[in-house]
Coordinates of C-alpha atoms in Angstrom, one line a residue:
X1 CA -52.5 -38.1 -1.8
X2 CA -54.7 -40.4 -3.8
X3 CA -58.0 -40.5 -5.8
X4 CA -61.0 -42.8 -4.5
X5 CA -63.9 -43.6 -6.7
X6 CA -67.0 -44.8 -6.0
X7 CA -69.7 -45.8 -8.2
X8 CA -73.1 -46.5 -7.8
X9 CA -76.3 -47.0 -10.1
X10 CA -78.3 -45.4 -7.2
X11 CA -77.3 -41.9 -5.6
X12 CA -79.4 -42.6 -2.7
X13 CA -76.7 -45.0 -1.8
X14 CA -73.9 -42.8 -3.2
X15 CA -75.5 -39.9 -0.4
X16 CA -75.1 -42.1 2.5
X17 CA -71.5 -43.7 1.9
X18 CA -70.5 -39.9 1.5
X19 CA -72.1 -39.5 4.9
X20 CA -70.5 -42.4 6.5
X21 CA -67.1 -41.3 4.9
X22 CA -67.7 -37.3 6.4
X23 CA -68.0 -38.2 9.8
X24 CA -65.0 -40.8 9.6
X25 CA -62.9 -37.8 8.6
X26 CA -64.6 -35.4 11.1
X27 CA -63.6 -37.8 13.9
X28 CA -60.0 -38.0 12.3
X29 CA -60.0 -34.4 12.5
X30 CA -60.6 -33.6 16.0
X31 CA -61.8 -29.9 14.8
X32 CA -65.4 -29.2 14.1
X33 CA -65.0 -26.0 12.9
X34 CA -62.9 -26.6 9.7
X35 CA -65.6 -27.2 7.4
X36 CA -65.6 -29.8 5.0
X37 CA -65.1 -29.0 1.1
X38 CA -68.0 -31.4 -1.4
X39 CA -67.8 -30.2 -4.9
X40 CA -71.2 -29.7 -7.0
X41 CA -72.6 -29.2 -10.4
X42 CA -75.4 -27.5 -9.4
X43 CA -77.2 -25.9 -6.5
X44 CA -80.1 -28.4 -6.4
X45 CA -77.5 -31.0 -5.7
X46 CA -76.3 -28.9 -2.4
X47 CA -79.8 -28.8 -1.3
X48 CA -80.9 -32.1 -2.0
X49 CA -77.5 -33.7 0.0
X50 CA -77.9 -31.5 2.9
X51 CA -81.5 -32.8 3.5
X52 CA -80.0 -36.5 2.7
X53 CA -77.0 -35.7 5.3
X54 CA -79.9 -34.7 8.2
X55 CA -82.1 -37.8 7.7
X56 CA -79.1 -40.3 7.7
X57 CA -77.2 -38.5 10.5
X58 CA -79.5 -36.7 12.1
X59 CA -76.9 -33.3 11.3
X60 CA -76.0 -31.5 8.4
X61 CA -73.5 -28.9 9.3
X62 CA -70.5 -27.1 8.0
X63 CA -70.1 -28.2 4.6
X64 CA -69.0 -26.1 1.4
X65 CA -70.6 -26.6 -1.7
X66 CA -68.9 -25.1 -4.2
X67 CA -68.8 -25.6 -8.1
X68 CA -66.1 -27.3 -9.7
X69 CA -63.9 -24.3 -10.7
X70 CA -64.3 -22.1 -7.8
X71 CA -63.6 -25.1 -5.6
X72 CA -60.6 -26.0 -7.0
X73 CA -59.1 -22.8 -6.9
X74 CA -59.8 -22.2 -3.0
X75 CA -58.2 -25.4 -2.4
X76 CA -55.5 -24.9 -4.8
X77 CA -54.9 -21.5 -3.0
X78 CA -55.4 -23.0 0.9
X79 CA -53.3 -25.7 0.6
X80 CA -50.6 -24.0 -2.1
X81 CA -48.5 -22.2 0.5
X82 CA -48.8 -19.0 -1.7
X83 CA -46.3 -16.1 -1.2
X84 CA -48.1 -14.0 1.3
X85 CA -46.6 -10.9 -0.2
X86 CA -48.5 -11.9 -3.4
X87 CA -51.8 -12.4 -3.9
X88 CA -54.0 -13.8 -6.8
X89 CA -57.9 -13.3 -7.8
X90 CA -59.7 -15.6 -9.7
X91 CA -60.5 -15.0 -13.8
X92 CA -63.0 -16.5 -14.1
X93 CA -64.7 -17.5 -17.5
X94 CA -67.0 -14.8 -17.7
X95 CA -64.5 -12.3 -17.0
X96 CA -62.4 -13.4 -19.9
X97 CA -65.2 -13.2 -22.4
X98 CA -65.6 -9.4 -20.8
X99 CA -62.2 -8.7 -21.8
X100 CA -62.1 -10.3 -25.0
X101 CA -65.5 -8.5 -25.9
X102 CA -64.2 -5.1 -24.3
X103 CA -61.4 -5.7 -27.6
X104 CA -64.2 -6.9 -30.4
X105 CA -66.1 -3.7 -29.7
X106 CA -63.2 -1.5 -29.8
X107 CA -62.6 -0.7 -33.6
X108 CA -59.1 0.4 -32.7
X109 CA -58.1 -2.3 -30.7
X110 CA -59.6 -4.9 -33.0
X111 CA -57.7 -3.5 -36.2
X112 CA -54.6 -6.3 -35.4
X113 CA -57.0 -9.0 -35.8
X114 CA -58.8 -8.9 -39.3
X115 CA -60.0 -12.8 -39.2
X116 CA -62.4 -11.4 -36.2
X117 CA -63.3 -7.8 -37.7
X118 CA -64.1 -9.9 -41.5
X119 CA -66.7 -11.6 -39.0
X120 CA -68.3 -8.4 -37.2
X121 CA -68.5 -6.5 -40.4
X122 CA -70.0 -9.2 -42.9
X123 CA -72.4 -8.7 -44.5
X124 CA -71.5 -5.1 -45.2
X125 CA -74.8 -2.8 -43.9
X126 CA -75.3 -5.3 -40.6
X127 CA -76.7 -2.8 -37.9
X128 CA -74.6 -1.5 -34.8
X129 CA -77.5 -3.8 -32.7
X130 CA -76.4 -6.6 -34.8
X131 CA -72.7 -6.2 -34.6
X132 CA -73.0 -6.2 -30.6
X133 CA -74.9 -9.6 -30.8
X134 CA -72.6 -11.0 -33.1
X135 CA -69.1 -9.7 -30.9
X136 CA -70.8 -11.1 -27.5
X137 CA -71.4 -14.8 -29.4
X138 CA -67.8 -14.6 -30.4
X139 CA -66.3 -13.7 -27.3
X140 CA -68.3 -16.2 -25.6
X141 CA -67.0 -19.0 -28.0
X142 CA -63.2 -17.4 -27.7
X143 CA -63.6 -17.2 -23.7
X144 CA -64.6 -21.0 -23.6
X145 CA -61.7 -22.3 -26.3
X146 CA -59.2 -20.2 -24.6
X147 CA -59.9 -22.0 -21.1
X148 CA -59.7 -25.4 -22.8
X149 CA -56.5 -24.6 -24.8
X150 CA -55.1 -24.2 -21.1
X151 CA -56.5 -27.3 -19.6
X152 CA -56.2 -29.6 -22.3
X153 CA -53.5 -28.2 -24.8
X154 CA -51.1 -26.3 -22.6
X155 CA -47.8 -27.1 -25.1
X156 CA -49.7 -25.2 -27.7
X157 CA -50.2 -22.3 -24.8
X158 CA -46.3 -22.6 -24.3
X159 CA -45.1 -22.5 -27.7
X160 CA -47.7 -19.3 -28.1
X161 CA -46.0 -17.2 -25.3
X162 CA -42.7 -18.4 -26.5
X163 CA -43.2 -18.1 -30.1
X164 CA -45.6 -15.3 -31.0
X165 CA -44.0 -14.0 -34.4
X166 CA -44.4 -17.7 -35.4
X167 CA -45.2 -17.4 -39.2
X168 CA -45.5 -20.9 -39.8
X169 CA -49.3 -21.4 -37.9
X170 CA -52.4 -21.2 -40.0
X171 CA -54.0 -17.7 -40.2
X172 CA -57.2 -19.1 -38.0
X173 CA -54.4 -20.0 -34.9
X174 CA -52.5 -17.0 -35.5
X175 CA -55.8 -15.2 -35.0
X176 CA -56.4 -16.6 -31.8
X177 CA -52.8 -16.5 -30.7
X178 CA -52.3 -13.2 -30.9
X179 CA -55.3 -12.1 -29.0
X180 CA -54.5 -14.5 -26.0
X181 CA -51.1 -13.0 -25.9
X182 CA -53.6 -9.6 -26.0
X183 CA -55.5 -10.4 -22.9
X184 CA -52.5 -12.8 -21.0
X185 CA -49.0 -11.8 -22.1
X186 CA -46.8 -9.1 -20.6
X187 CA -48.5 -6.1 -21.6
X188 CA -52.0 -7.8 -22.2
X189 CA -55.7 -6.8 -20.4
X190 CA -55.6 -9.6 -17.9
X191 CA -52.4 -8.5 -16.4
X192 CA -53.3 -4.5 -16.9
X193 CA -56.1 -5.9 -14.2
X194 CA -53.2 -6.8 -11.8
X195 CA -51.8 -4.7 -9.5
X196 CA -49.3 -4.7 -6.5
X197 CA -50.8 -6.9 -4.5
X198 CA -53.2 -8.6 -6.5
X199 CA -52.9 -11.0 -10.1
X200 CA -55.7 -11.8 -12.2
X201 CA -55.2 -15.8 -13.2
X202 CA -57.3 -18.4 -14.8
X203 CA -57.4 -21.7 -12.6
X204 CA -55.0 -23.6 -15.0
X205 CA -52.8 -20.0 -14.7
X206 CA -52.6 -20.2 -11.0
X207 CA -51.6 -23.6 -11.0
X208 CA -48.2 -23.4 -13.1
X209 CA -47.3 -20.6 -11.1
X210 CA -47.7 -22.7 -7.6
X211 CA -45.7 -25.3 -9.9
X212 CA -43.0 -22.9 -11.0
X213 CA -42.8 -21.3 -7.8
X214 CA -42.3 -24.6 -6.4
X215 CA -45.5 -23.7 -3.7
X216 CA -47.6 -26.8 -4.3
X217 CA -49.7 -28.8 -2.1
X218 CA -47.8 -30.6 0.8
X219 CA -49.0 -33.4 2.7
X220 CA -49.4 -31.2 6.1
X221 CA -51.7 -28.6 4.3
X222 CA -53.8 -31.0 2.1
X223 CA -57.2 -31.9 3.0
X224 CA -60.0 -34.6 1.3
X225 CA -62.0 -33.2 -0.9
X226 CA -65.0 -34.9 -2.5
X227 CA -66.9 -34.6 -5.6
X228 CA -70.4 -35.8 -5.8
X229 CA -72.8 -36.5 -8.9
X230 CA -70.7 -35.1 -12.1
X231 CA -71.9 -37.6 -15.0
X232 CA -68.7 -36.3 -17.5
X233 CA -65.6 -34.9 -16.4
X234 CA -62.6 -34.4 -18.8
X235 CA -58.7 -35.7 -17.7

């Protein structure tokens, strides 16, 4: 498996080497019907290489367009060789800030986390409207930290689930810490979501389990995948 790059200053001329380099591996494949997997970062995009596909090739047929997370976590899950007695369903980001706002509104549930209820409550006499609007902006902000700390600073992640009684973090981390370990340890929302058949991960969730469940890509179940027009993405 290997990583191809192409760069161009015109996409024009990025469009049609992408759909030289489709029906090369069409042709490899022998099978029209598996469809063919182009990652997006936006629906114009989809639109706009479809109609450049037709002109070039005359064709434009059987192609996903997904966006970057969702994409990565069907092929993480076709080409994973999963346990087929277990199952997972994608968290996404939105569904994380639901949880973490389901907690913020809760006055009994936010009690172990006075950082955040100092925040909902100040100035003292700030309406109930108010108080909604300020517990959605911070669950927003939570949701999106949360899903970077996993993709960019999993040892931190680690040490939280192995550690959470740490005394030695600053009160701002311990704040955060112990509402991850609210929505993703044990006992927390995200797995109260799961059920017999079915667990609720984040992308960078799913993929340490494939890793620890030693259920990772192989060459016979891997298939190209392309990405087309991201200006920024992080390592």
């Amino acid at each position: 498996m290997g990583f191809h790059l192409i760069l161009s200053n015109h996409i024009h001329e990025l469009a049609v080497h992408l759909a030289d380099r489709l029906a090369l591996e069409r042709l490899e494949c022998g099978d029209p019907f598996i469809p063919q997997t182009l990652l997006v970062p936006n629906q114009h995009l989809t639109k706009w290489l479809q109609l450049r596909f037709a002109q070039h090739s005359g064709l434009s047929m059987n192609h996903k367009f997904p966006f970057l997370e969702k994409g990565l976590w069907d092929v993480s899950m076709e080409s994973g060789s999963t346990d087929p007695e277990k199952k997972f369903r994608h968290l996404e980001r939105e569904k994380v800030q639901l949880l973490i706002l389901a907690r913020l509104l809760d006055s009994d549930r936010l009690q172990p986390f006075p950082l955040f209820q100092d925040f909902l409550s100040t100035p003292p006499g700030l309406s109930e409207s108010a108080k909604v609007s300020r517990a959605w902006q911070l669950s927003e902000r939570l949701a999106r930290l949360f899903l970077e700390y996993e993709y960019h600073r999993e040892e931190m992640i680690e040490n939280w689930m192995a550690n959470p009684n740490d005394k030695r973090v600053e009160s701002v981390e311990a704040c955060e810490r112990d509402l991850y370990l609210a929505l993703f340890g044990d006992t927390g929302s995200a797995r109260g979501l799961s059920d017999e058949d079915f667990d609720f991960l984040t992308l960078p969730q799913l993929s340490r389990s494939l890793k620890i469940g030693g259920r990772g890509p192989t060459e016979k179940n891997l298939r190209p995948i392309h990405l087309f027009g991201f200006s920024q993405l992080s390592p």
